[in-house]
Coordinates of C-alpha atoms in Angstrom, one line a residue:
M907 CA -29.1 69.0 -143.0
G908 CA -31.9 66.6 -144.0
K909 CA -31.1 63.3 -145.7
R910 CA -32.8 61.3 -148.4
I911 CA -34.2 58.2 -146.7
V912 CA -36.0 55.2 -148.1
I913 CA -38.3 53.5 -145.7
T914 CA -40.0 50.1 -146.3
G915 CA -43.4 49.4 -144.7
G916 CA -43.9 53.1 -143.9
S917 CA -47.7 52.7 -144.3
G918 CA -47.9 50.4 -141.2
K919 CA -48.6 51.5 -137.6
A920 CA -44.9 52.0 -136.7
G921 CA -43.9 53.3 -140.1
Q922 CA -46.3 56.2 -140.1
H923 CA -45.0 57.5 -136.8
I924 CA -41.4 57.0 -138.0
I925 CA -42.2 59.0 -141.1
R926 CA -43.8 61.8 -139.1
Y927 CA -40.7 62.0 -136.9
L928 CA -38.3 62.0 -139.8
L929 CA -40.2 64.7 -141.6
Q930 CA -40.0 66.8 -138.5
Q931 CA -36.3 66.5 -138.6
G932 CA -36.2 67.8 -142.2
H933 CA -35.6 64.5 -144.0
D934 CA -36.9 63.6 -147.5
I935 CA -38.7 60.3 -147.5
L936 CA -39.7 57.7 -150.1
N937 CA -42.0 54.9 -148.9
L938 CA -41.9 51.4 -150.3
D939 CA -45.1 49.6 -149.5
L940 CA -48.1 47.8 -151.0
V941 CA -50.7 50.1 -149.5
P942 CA -50.9 53.9 -149.5
L943 CA -50.1 56.3 -146.7
P944 CA -52.9 58.3 -144.9
A945 CA -53.9 61.4 -146.9
E946 CA -52.0 63.8 -144.5
L947 CA -48.7 61.9 -145.1
E948 CA -49.4 61.2 -148.8
E949 CA -49.2 64.9 -149.5
R950 CA -45.6 64.9 -148.4
V951 CA -44.3 61.4 -149.0
H952 CA -44.6 59.4 -152.2
T953 CA -45.4 55.7 -151.9
L954 CA -44.0 53.3 -154.5
R955 CA -45.7 50.0 -154.7
V956 CA -43.0 47.3 -154.4
D957 CA -42.9 43.6 -153.9
L958 CA -39.9 43.4 -151.6
T959 CA -39.4 39.7 -152.3
N960 CA -38.8 40.6 -156.0
T961 CA -35.1 41.4 -156.4
G962 CA -35.5 43.5 -159.5
Q963 CA -38.3 45.6 -158.1
V964 CA -36.3 46.3 -155.0
Y965 CA -33.1 47.3 -156.9
S966 CA -35.2 49.6 -159.2
A967 CA -37.1 51.2 -156.3
L968 CA -33.9 52.0 -154.4
G969 CA -32.7 54.0 -157.4
S970 CA -36.1 55.8 -157.9
H971 CA -37.0 59.4 -157.8
F972 CA -38.5 60.4 -154.5
H973 CA -41.2 62.7 -156.0
L974 CA -43.5 62.6 -159.0
S975 CA -43.4 65.8 -160.9
E976 CA -43.9 66.9 -164.5
P977 CA -41.1 67.2 -165.5
F978 CA -38.9 65.4 -162.9
R979 CA -36.8 67.9 -160.9
E980 CA -34.4 65.5 -159.1
P981 CA -31.1 64.8 -160.8
L982 CA -30.6 61.3 -162.1
G983 CA -28.4 58.9 -160.2
L984 CA -29.0 60.3 -156.7
V985 CA -28.4 57.5 -154.2
P986 CA -30.4 57.5 -150.9
D987 CA -28.4 58.4 -147.8
A988 CA -30.1 55.6 -145.8
V989 CA -32.6 52.8 -145.9
I990 CA -34.9 51.9 -143.0
H991 CA -36.4 48.4 -143.5
M992 CA -39.6 48.0 -141.4
A993 CA -41.7 45.9 -143.8
G994 CA -42.5 42.2 -143.4
Y995 CA -44.8 39.9 -141.6
S996 CA -45.0 41.2 -138.0
R997 CA -45.7 38.0 -136.2
N998 CA -46.5 34.3 -136.6
M999 CA -49.8 33.1 -138.0
I1000 CA -50.6 35.9 -140.4
V1001 CA -49.7 33.4 -143.1
P1002 CA -48.4 29.8 -143.0
D1003 CA -44.9 29.5 -141.5
D1004 CA -43.1 28.8 -144.7
E1005 CA -44.4 32.1 -146.2
T1006 CA -43.5 33.9 -143.0
F1007 CA -39.9 32.7 -143.4
R1008 CA -39.8 33.2 -147.2
G1009 CA -41.3 36.7 -147.1
N1010 CA -39.3 38.1 -144.2
T1011 CA -35.9 36.6 -145.2
S1012 CA -36.1 37.3 -148.9
A1013 CA -37.3 40.9 -148.4
T1014 CA -34.5 41.6 -145.9
Y1015 CA -31.9 40.0 -148.2
N1016 CA -33.1 42.0 -151.2
I1017 CA -33.1 45.3 -149.3
I1018 CA -29.6 44.8 -147.9
E1019 CA -28.1 43.5 -151.1
G1020 CA -29.6 46.1 -153.3
A1021 CA -28.7 49.0 -150.9
S1022 CA -25.1 47.6 -150.6
R1023 CA -24.6 47.2 -154.3
L1024 CA -25.9 50.8 -154.9
G1025 CA -23.4 52.1 -152.4
I1026 CA -25.8 53.1 -149.6
K1027 CA -23.7 53.0 -146.5
K1028 CA -26.4 53.3 -143.8
I1029 CA -29.1 50.6 -143.4
I1030 CA -31.4 50.1 -140.4
I1031 CA -33.1 46.8 -140.1
A1032 CA -36.2 46.0 -137.9
S1033 CA -35.7 42.9 -135.9
S1034 CA -37.6 41.9 -132.8
L1035 CA -37.2 41.0 -129.1
T1036 CA -38.8 37.7 -130.0
V1037 CA -35.3 36.5 -131.1
Y1038 CA -34.5 35.9 -127.4
G1039 CA -36.8 32.9 -127.7
V1040 CA -39.5 33.6 -125.1
S1041 CA -42.4 35.3 -126.8
Y1042 CA -43.4 32.5 -129.2
A1043 CA -41.8 29.6 -127.4
E1044 CA -43.6 26.3 -127.2
G1045 CA -44.8 26.5 -123.6
D1046 CA -43.5 28.7 -120.8
V1047 CA -39.9 29.7 -121.1
N1048 CA -38.0 32.1 -119.0
Y1049 CA -35.4 34.7 -120.1
P1050 CA -32.0 33.3 -119.1
S1051 CA -31.1 36.3 -117.0
F1052 CA -32.0 39.9 -116.3
P1053 CA -31.5 42.5 -117.6
V1054 CA -31.7 41.2 -121.1
D1055 CA -29.1 43.0 -123.1
E1056 CA -27.8 42.4 -126.7
T1057 CA -25.2 39.8 -125.5
V1058 CA -28.0 37.4 -124.5
D1059 CA -28.2 34.5 -126.9
A1060 CA -30.7 34.8 -129.7
N1061 CA -32.1 31.3 -129.7
P1062 CA -35.8 31.2 -130.8
M1063 CA -37.8 28.2 -131.8
D1064 CA -40.6 29.9 -133.8
T1065 CA -40.6 30.7 -137.5
Y1066 CA -41.1 34.5 -137.2
A1067 CA -38.2 35.0 -134.8
I1068 CA -36.0 32.6 -136.7
S1069 CA -36.6 34.7 -139.8
K1070 CA -35.4 37.7 -137.8
V1071 CA -32.3 36.0 -136.7
C1072 CA -31.6 35.1 -140.3
G1073 CA -32.0 38.8 -141.2
E1074 CA -29.5 39.8 -138.6
S1075 CA -27.0 37.3 -140.0
I1076 CA -27.5 38.7 -143.5
A1077 CA -26.9 42.2 -142.2
R1078 CA -23.8 41.2 -140.4
G1079 CA -22.3 39.6 -143.5
F1080 CA -23.0 42.5 -145.8
A1081 CA -21.7 45.0 -143.3
R1082 CA -18.5 43.1 -143.2
R1083 CA -18.3 42.7 -147.0
Y1084 CA -19.1 46.4 -147.8
G1085 CA -17.7 48.2 -144.7
S1086 CA -21.1 49.8 -144.2
D1087 CA -23.1 50.7 -141.1
I1088 CA -26.0 48.3 -140.7
Y1089 CA -27.8 48.7 -137.4
I1090 CA -30.3 46.2 -136.1
L1091 CA -33.2 47.3 -133.9
R1092 CA -34.7 44.5 -131.8
I1093 CA -38.0 46.2 -131.3
G1094 CA -40.3 45.6 -128.4
R1095 CA -44.1 45.6 -128.5
I1096 CA -44.9 48.8 -130.5
V1097 CA -47.5 51.0 -128.8
A1098 CA -49.2 53.8 -130.8
P1099 CA -50.5 56.8 -128.8
E1100 CA -54.1 55.7 -128.8
E1101 CA -53.2 52.2 -127.5
Y1102 CA -52.3 53.4 -124.0
K1103 CA -56.0 53.7 -123.3
Q1104 CA -56.9 50.3 -124.8
S1105 CA -57.1 46.8 -123.3
M1106 CA -53.6 45.5 -124.0
F1107 CA -51.7 48.2 -122.2
R1108 CA -54.3 48.1 -119.3
S1109 CA -53.5 44.4 -119.0
Y1110 CA -49.7 45.3 -118.9
V1111 CA -50.4 47.4 -115.8
E1112 CA -53.1 45.5 -114.1
N1113 CA -52.1 41.9 -114.9
P1114 CA -48.3 42.2 -115.2
G1115 CA -47.7 38.5 -114.4
A1116 CA -49.1 37.6 -117.8
W1117 CA -46.6 39.6 -119.7
A1118 CA -43.3 37.7 -119.3
P1119 CA -43.2 37.1 -123.1
H1120 CA -42.8 40.8 -123.7
G1121 CA -40.2 41.2 -121.0
W1122 CA -42.3 43.9 -119.3
A1123 CA -41.0 46.4 -121.9
Y1124 CA -42.6 48.2 -124.8
M1125 CA -41.7 50.6 -127.7
D1126 CA -43.6 53.9 -128.2
A1127 CA -44.0 54.3 -131.9
R1128 CA -42.9 58.0 -131.7
D1129 CA -39.8 57.2 -129.7
L1130 CA -39.0 54.5 -132.3
G1131 CA -39.0 57.4 -134.8
Q1132 CA -36.3 59.1 -132.8
M1133 CA -34.3 55.9 -132.6
C1134 CA -34.4 55.6 -136.4
D1135 CA -33.4 59.2 -136.8
R1136 CA -30.4 58.8 -134.4
A1137 CA -29.4 55.7 -136.2
V1138 CA -29.4 57.5 -139.5
Q1139 CA -27.3 60.4 -138.1
K1140 CA -24.7 58.3 -136.2
D1141 CA -22.0 57.0 -138.6
G1142 CA -19.1 54.7 -138.2
L1143 CA -20.4 51.9 -135.9
G1144 CA -20.3 49.1 -138.5
F1145 CA -22.7 46.3 -137.6
Q1146 CA -24.6 46.8 -134.4
I1147 CA -27.5 45.3 -132.6
F1148 CA -29.7 47.5 -130.3
N1149 CA -32.6 46.6 -128.1
A1150 CA -35.3 49.1 -129.1
V1151 CA -37.4 49.6 -126.0
N1152 CA -38.4 52.5 -123.7
D1153 CA -36.8 53.1 -120.3
E1154 CA -39.2 51.7 -117.7
I1155 CA -41.1 48.6 -116.7
T1156 CA -44.7 48.4 -117.8
N1157 CA -46.2 48.4 -114.3
Y1158 CA -46.0 50.3 -111.1
E1159 CA -43.7 47.9 -109.1
N1160 CA -40.1 48.1 -108.2
T1161 CA -38.3 46.1 -110.9
T1162 CA -36.0 44.1 -108.7
E1163 CA -38.8 43.2 -106.3
F1164 CA -41.2 42.4 -109.2
L1165 CA -38.7 40.0 -110.9
A1166 CA -37.9 38.3 -107.6
R1167 CA -41.7 37.6 -107.2
V1168 CA -42.6 36.5 -110.7
C1169 CA -39.2 35.0 -111.9
P1170 CA -37.5 33.9 -108.6
H1171 CA -35.2 31.4 -110.3
V1172 CA -33.9 33.7 -113.1
P1173 CA -30.5 35.3 -112.1
V1174 CA -30.1 39.1 -112.1
T1175 CA -26.6 40.0 -113.4
R1176 CA -26.3 43.6 -112.2
E1177 CA -28.1 46.1 -110.0
L1178 CA -31.3 47.3 -111.7
G1179 CA -32.8 50.8 -111.4
A1180 CA -35.9 51.1 -109.4
R1181 CA -38.1 51.3 -112.5
E1182 CA -35.7 50.0 -115.1
A1183 CA -37.2 47.8 -117.8
P1184 CA -36.0 44.2 -117.6
I1185 CA -35.1 44.5 -121.3
S1186 CA -32.2 46.9 -121.3
N1187 CA -31.9 49.8 -123.7
R1188 CA -28.6 51.0 -122.2
K1189 CA -26.6 50.4 -125.4
I1190 CA -28.9 52.5 -127.7
K1191 CA -28.8 55.3 -125.1
E1192 CA -25.0 55.2 -124.9
L1193 CA -24.1 54.7 -128.5
L1194 CA -26.9 56.6 -130.3
G1195 CA -27.9 59.0 -127.6
F1196 CA -31.6 58.0 -127.4
Q1197 CA -33.6 59.9 -124.9
E1198 CA -37.1 58.7 -124.1
E1199 CA -39.7 61.3 -124.8
H1200 CA -42.9 59.3 -124.4
H1201 CA -43.1 57.5 -121.0
W1202 CA -46.2 55.4 -120.7
M1203 CA -47.3 57.0 -117.4
K1204 CA -47.9 60.3 -119.3
Y1205 CA -50.7 58.7 -121.3
Y1206 CA -52.1 55.8 -119.3
E1207 CA -55.4 56.4 -117.5

């Protein structure tokens, strides 16, 4: 049976693919964003313009009708089954650092607090692999070990990743206070279908030594939709952090041999599969049942 799901930032690159996947599973969606959805999605999903850094707007939006009709057909007082929070500044240097921190942390706080006080027991929060402190480090920094799983210390030095760590801490506190399920997705570099044929993914494959900051991992936007759906469907895990990446390394080499060549001084803590991504998605596969559908080799030319 479909659920009523609020998504923030659904008009973005990842959000649109998440919405498409959720609609395919029969869910009813309300999008909170500052820009509209494409026409083909706008016909099925209403977008409510919301400033997520405004506490009152967030609280009001989470209690909104999902559909505009004359008259309204939805009963008053319906509480969403889940909230998926994708909105926010997606990296450093879009705005000054203080605004990156303010915008990301206040939006995440408002969503989690508002949902918790309304009695919404399932909240999914977008975090980032940047929290491991490599992507936006000052100078070259190695991951402490491979594979990188969720037990590796989140110790970034940049503002964007620090804002994500703060969001994770907010989520942990509210999950403890309200006894709710709040799942964190530490998302890798999101790749939309058309991007497999563009320069960045070609560089992943042809110049792999340059991509240590991304951990030689990626996240297909459509598979991210599946992860969000599985997170919505799986109850009872409390506060959890999941690496949100696809299964395999982003080049044609054997993973162990590749890491020995490009990161010879970084310890490997367990045997790696021949093509296993150095950022591990084992936990999300085991606890949520994620099964990759969109392997990069299917689309790369």
